[in-house]
C-alpha cells in the first residue's frame, strides 16, 4: 500500500499579532512571506512563509510555516490562544487526492472533523482530523492547488 501522506506541507502556529510574528520569522530565519490571506470561514488572518523544497517525492513546492492570527476570540484559533497561548496549533500533510485520503483514513477509525474538503490557503483543498485520535495533534490534510 502506498502512503497517503506525500510530505509535510506546513506547520501552523497560532499568534496574537501576525505582523510581529512575520517580523520575528523573517529576522530570525530569513523566511519570506509567499502568501497573506484572510480566511473568514476559518476566522483567521494568515501568512505562509516558504521553507526549502520537498525533492524526495518530486514535489517541488516548498514546505511552509503558517502563522495564524484569529479574527476574534470566538474563532477556533482565538479559543486556542485563550486556552494554550501562542505556539504550535497543527501540522498539515500533503496528499495527492484529499477525497481518497479522507475515505481511507475514516475507515481506519480516525474521526474526521471535515467530512468533505473545504477551501484552504493558496487555493488548496483541506480537511482536518480529530486530534484525540492522533496523539493530541490537530492534523490537516492538504491537496495543493495546481501541479507540483
Tab-separated table of C-alpha atoms in Angstrom:
chain	number	residue	atom	x	y	z
A	1	UNK	CA	0.000	0.000	0.000
A	2	UNK	CA	1.290	3.457	-0.890
A	3	UNK	CA	1.464	6.017	1.921
A	4	UNK	CA	-1.395	8.508	1.982
A	5	UNK	CA	0.826	11.392	3.107
A	6	UNK	CA	3.226	12.764	0.499
A	7	UNK	CA	5.075	15.373	2.553
A	8	UNK	CA	4.884	17.759	5.465
A	9	UNK	CA	3.095	20.694	3.879
A	10	UNK	CA	3.184	23.151	6.764
A	11	UNK	CA	3.280	23.745	10.476
A	12	UNK	CA	0.521	26.023	11.742
A	13	UNK	CA	1.474	28.401	14.551
A	14	UNK	CA	-1.082	30.453	16.449
A	15	UNK	CA	-0.061	34.031	17.238
A	16	UNK	CA	-1.731	37.102	18.690
A	17	UNK	CA	-0.068	39.616	16.333
A	18	UNK	CA	0.531	38.380	12.786
A	19	UNK	CA	2.721	41.309	11.749
A	20	UNK	CA	5.008	40.861	14.766
A	21	UNK	CA	5.218	37.103	14.168
A	22	UNK	CA	6.084	37.641	10.493
A	23	UNK	CA	8.835	40.043	11.520
A	24	UNK	CA	10.198	37.513	14.018
A	25	UNK	CA	10.339	34.678	11.435
A	26	UNK	CA	11.834	36.937	8.774
A	27	UNK	CA	14.517	38.309	11.113
A	28	UNK	CA	15.342	35.012	12.819
A	29	UNK	CA	15.225	32.554	9.914
A	30	UNK	CA	15.342	34.725	6.785
A	31	UNK	CA	11.957	33.404	5.644
A	32	UNK	CA	9.771	35.348	3.241
A	33	UNK	CA	6.011	35.641	3.059
A	34	UNK	CA	4.699	33.916	-0.063
A	35	UNK	CA	1.011	34.352	0.727
A	36	UNK	CA	-1.004	36.631	3.002
A	37	UNK	CA	-4.747	35.947	3.280
A	38	UNK	CA	-7.830	36.461	5.392
A	39	UNK	CA	-9.922	33.294	5.682
A	40	UNK	CA	-13.286	34.377	7.065
A	41	UNK	CA	-14.605	30.782	7.136
A	42	UNK	CA	-11.799	29.718	9.474
A	43	UNK	CA	-11.705	33.053	11.303
A	44	UNK	CA	-8.026	33.801	10.690
A	45	UNK	CA	-5.630	36.204	9.111
A	46	UNK	CA	-2.711	34.097	7.947
A	47	UNK	CA	0.704	34.216	6.364
A	48	UNK	CA	2.508	31.376	4.614
A	49	UNK	CA	6.302	31.603	4.749
A	50	UNK	CA	8.209	29.270	2.399
A	51	UNK	CA	10.799	26.816	3.758
A	52	UNK	CA	13.076	24.737	1.474
A	53	UNK	CA	11.858	22.256	-1.119
A	54	UNK	CA	10.477	18.733	-0.874
A	55	UNK	CA	12.521	16.957	-3.557
A	56	UNK	CA	12.343	13.337	-2.379
A	57	UNK	CA	8.830	12.908	-3.799
A	58	UNK	CA	9.432	15.041	-6.877
A	59	UNK	CA	7.106	17.690	-5.423
A	60	UNK	CA	8.906	20.967	-5.912
A	61	UNK	CA	6.662	23.013	-3.649
A	62	UNK	CA	8.341	24.377	-0.548
A	63	UNK	CA	7.103	23.499	2.901
A	64	UNK	CA	5.636	26.345	4.909
A	65	UNK	CA	5.381	27.921	8.303
A	66	UNK	CA	1.773	29.102	8.547
A	67	UNK	CA	1.239	31.924	11.024
A	68	UNK	CA	-2.372	32.267	12.215
A	69	UNK	CA	-3.893	35.316	13.910
A	70	UNK	CA	-7.542	34.975	14.965
A	71	UNK	CA	-10.118	37.417	13.637
A	72	UNK	CA	-11.801	37.290	17.047
A	73	UNK	CA	-11.854	35.481	20.389
A	74	UNK	CA	-14.710	33.139	19.395
A	75	UNK	CA	-12.840	31.584	16.461
A	76	UNK	CA	-11.022	28.242	16.699
A	77	UNK	CA	-7.597	29.937	16.837
A	78	UNK	CA	-8.928	32.604	19.235
A	79	UNK	CA	-10.123	29.878	21.630
A	80	UNK	CA	-6.829	28.015	21.208
A	81	UNK	CA	-4.858	31.139	22.187
A	82	UNK	CA	-7.082	31.708	25.241
A	83	UNK	CA	-6.528	28.107	26.432
A	84	UNK	CA	-2.916	27.462	25.450
A	85	UNK	CA	-1.286	30.703	24.363
A	86	UNK	CA	0.854	31.159	21.302
A	87	UNK	CA	2.505	28.148	19.733
A	88	UNK	CA	2.063	25.060	17.620
A	89	UNK	CA	-1.566	24.757	16.509
A	90	UNK	CA	-1.496	21.971	13.894
A	91	UNK	CA	0.559	20.040	11.355
A	92	UNK	CA	-0.502	19.926	7.702
A	93	UNK	CA	0.409	16.978	5.479
A	94	UNK	CA	0.237	16.890	1.703
A	95	UNK	CA	-1.942	14.305	-0.038
A	96	UNK	CA	-2.412	13.538	-3.736
A	97	UNK	CA	-6.204	13.103	-3.561
A	98	UNK	CA	-7.918	14.524	-0.484
A	99	UNK	CA	-11.229	12.726	-1.061
A	100	UNK	CA	-9.470	9.380	-1.322
A	101	UNK	CA	-7.360	10.172	1.767
A	102	UNK	CA	-10.459	11.085	3.816
A	103	UNK	CA	-12.183	7.852	2.798
A	104	UNK	CA	-9.145	5.739	3.663
A	105	UNK	CA	-8.486	7.449	6.999
A	106	UNK	CA	-12.158	7.398	8.003
A	107	UNK	CA	-12.415	3.614	7.639
A	108	UNK	CA	-9.331	3.288	9.857
A	109	UNK	CA	-11.295	4.748	12.765
A	110	UNK	CA	-9.899	8.284	12.849
A	111	UNK	CA	-12.644	10.869	13.321
A	112	UNK	CA	-12.906	13.402	10.513
A	113	UNK	CA	-13.559	16.977	11.600
A	114	UNK	CA	-14.287	17.686	7.939
A	115	UNK	CA	-16.273	15.005	6.094
A	116	UNK	CA	-15.643	16.879	2.831
A	117	UNK	CA	-12.743	19.100	1.770
A	118	UNK	CA	-13.009	22.860	2.155
A	119	UNK	CA	-11.091	25.879	0.861
A	120	UNK	CA	-7.655	26.418	2.397
A	121	UNK	CA	-4.594	28.609	1.939
A	122	UNK	CA	-3.379	29.412	-1.558
A	123	UNK	CA	-6.359	27.656	-3.177
A	124	UNK	CA	-5.678	24.258	-1.595
A	125	UNK	CA	-8.374	21.763	-0.602
A	126	UNK	CA	-8.077	20.920	3.095
A	127	UNK	CA	-9.658	18.792	5.801
A	128	UNK	CA	-8.917	18.360	9.499
A	129	UNK	CA	-8.680	15.163	11.546
A	130	UNK	CA	-9.592	14.892	15.229
A	131	UNK	CA	-6.559	15.457	17.493
A	132	UNK	CA	-7.740	12.941	20.114
A	133	UNK	CA	-7.297	10.145	17.564
A	134	UNK	CA	-3.789	11.260	16.570
A	135	UNK	CA	-1.876	11.648	19.821
A	136	UNK	CA	-3.289	15.077	20.609
A	137	UNK	CA	-2.116	16.634	17.333
A	138	UNK	CA	-4.635	18.540	15.233
A	139	UNK	CA	-3.863	17.220	11.756
A	140	UNK	CA	-4.695	18.867	8.446
A	141	UNK	CA	-4.710	17.153	5.062
A	142	UNK	CA	-3.747	19.418	2.161
A	143	UNK	CA	-4.247	18.838	-1.540
A	144	UNK	CA	-2.368	21.730	-3.107
A	145	UNK	CA	-3.920	23.670	-5.962
A	146	UNK	CA	-2.427	23.008	-9.402
A	147	UNK	CA	0.514	20.876	-10.495
A	148	UNK	CA	3.724	20.377	-8.491
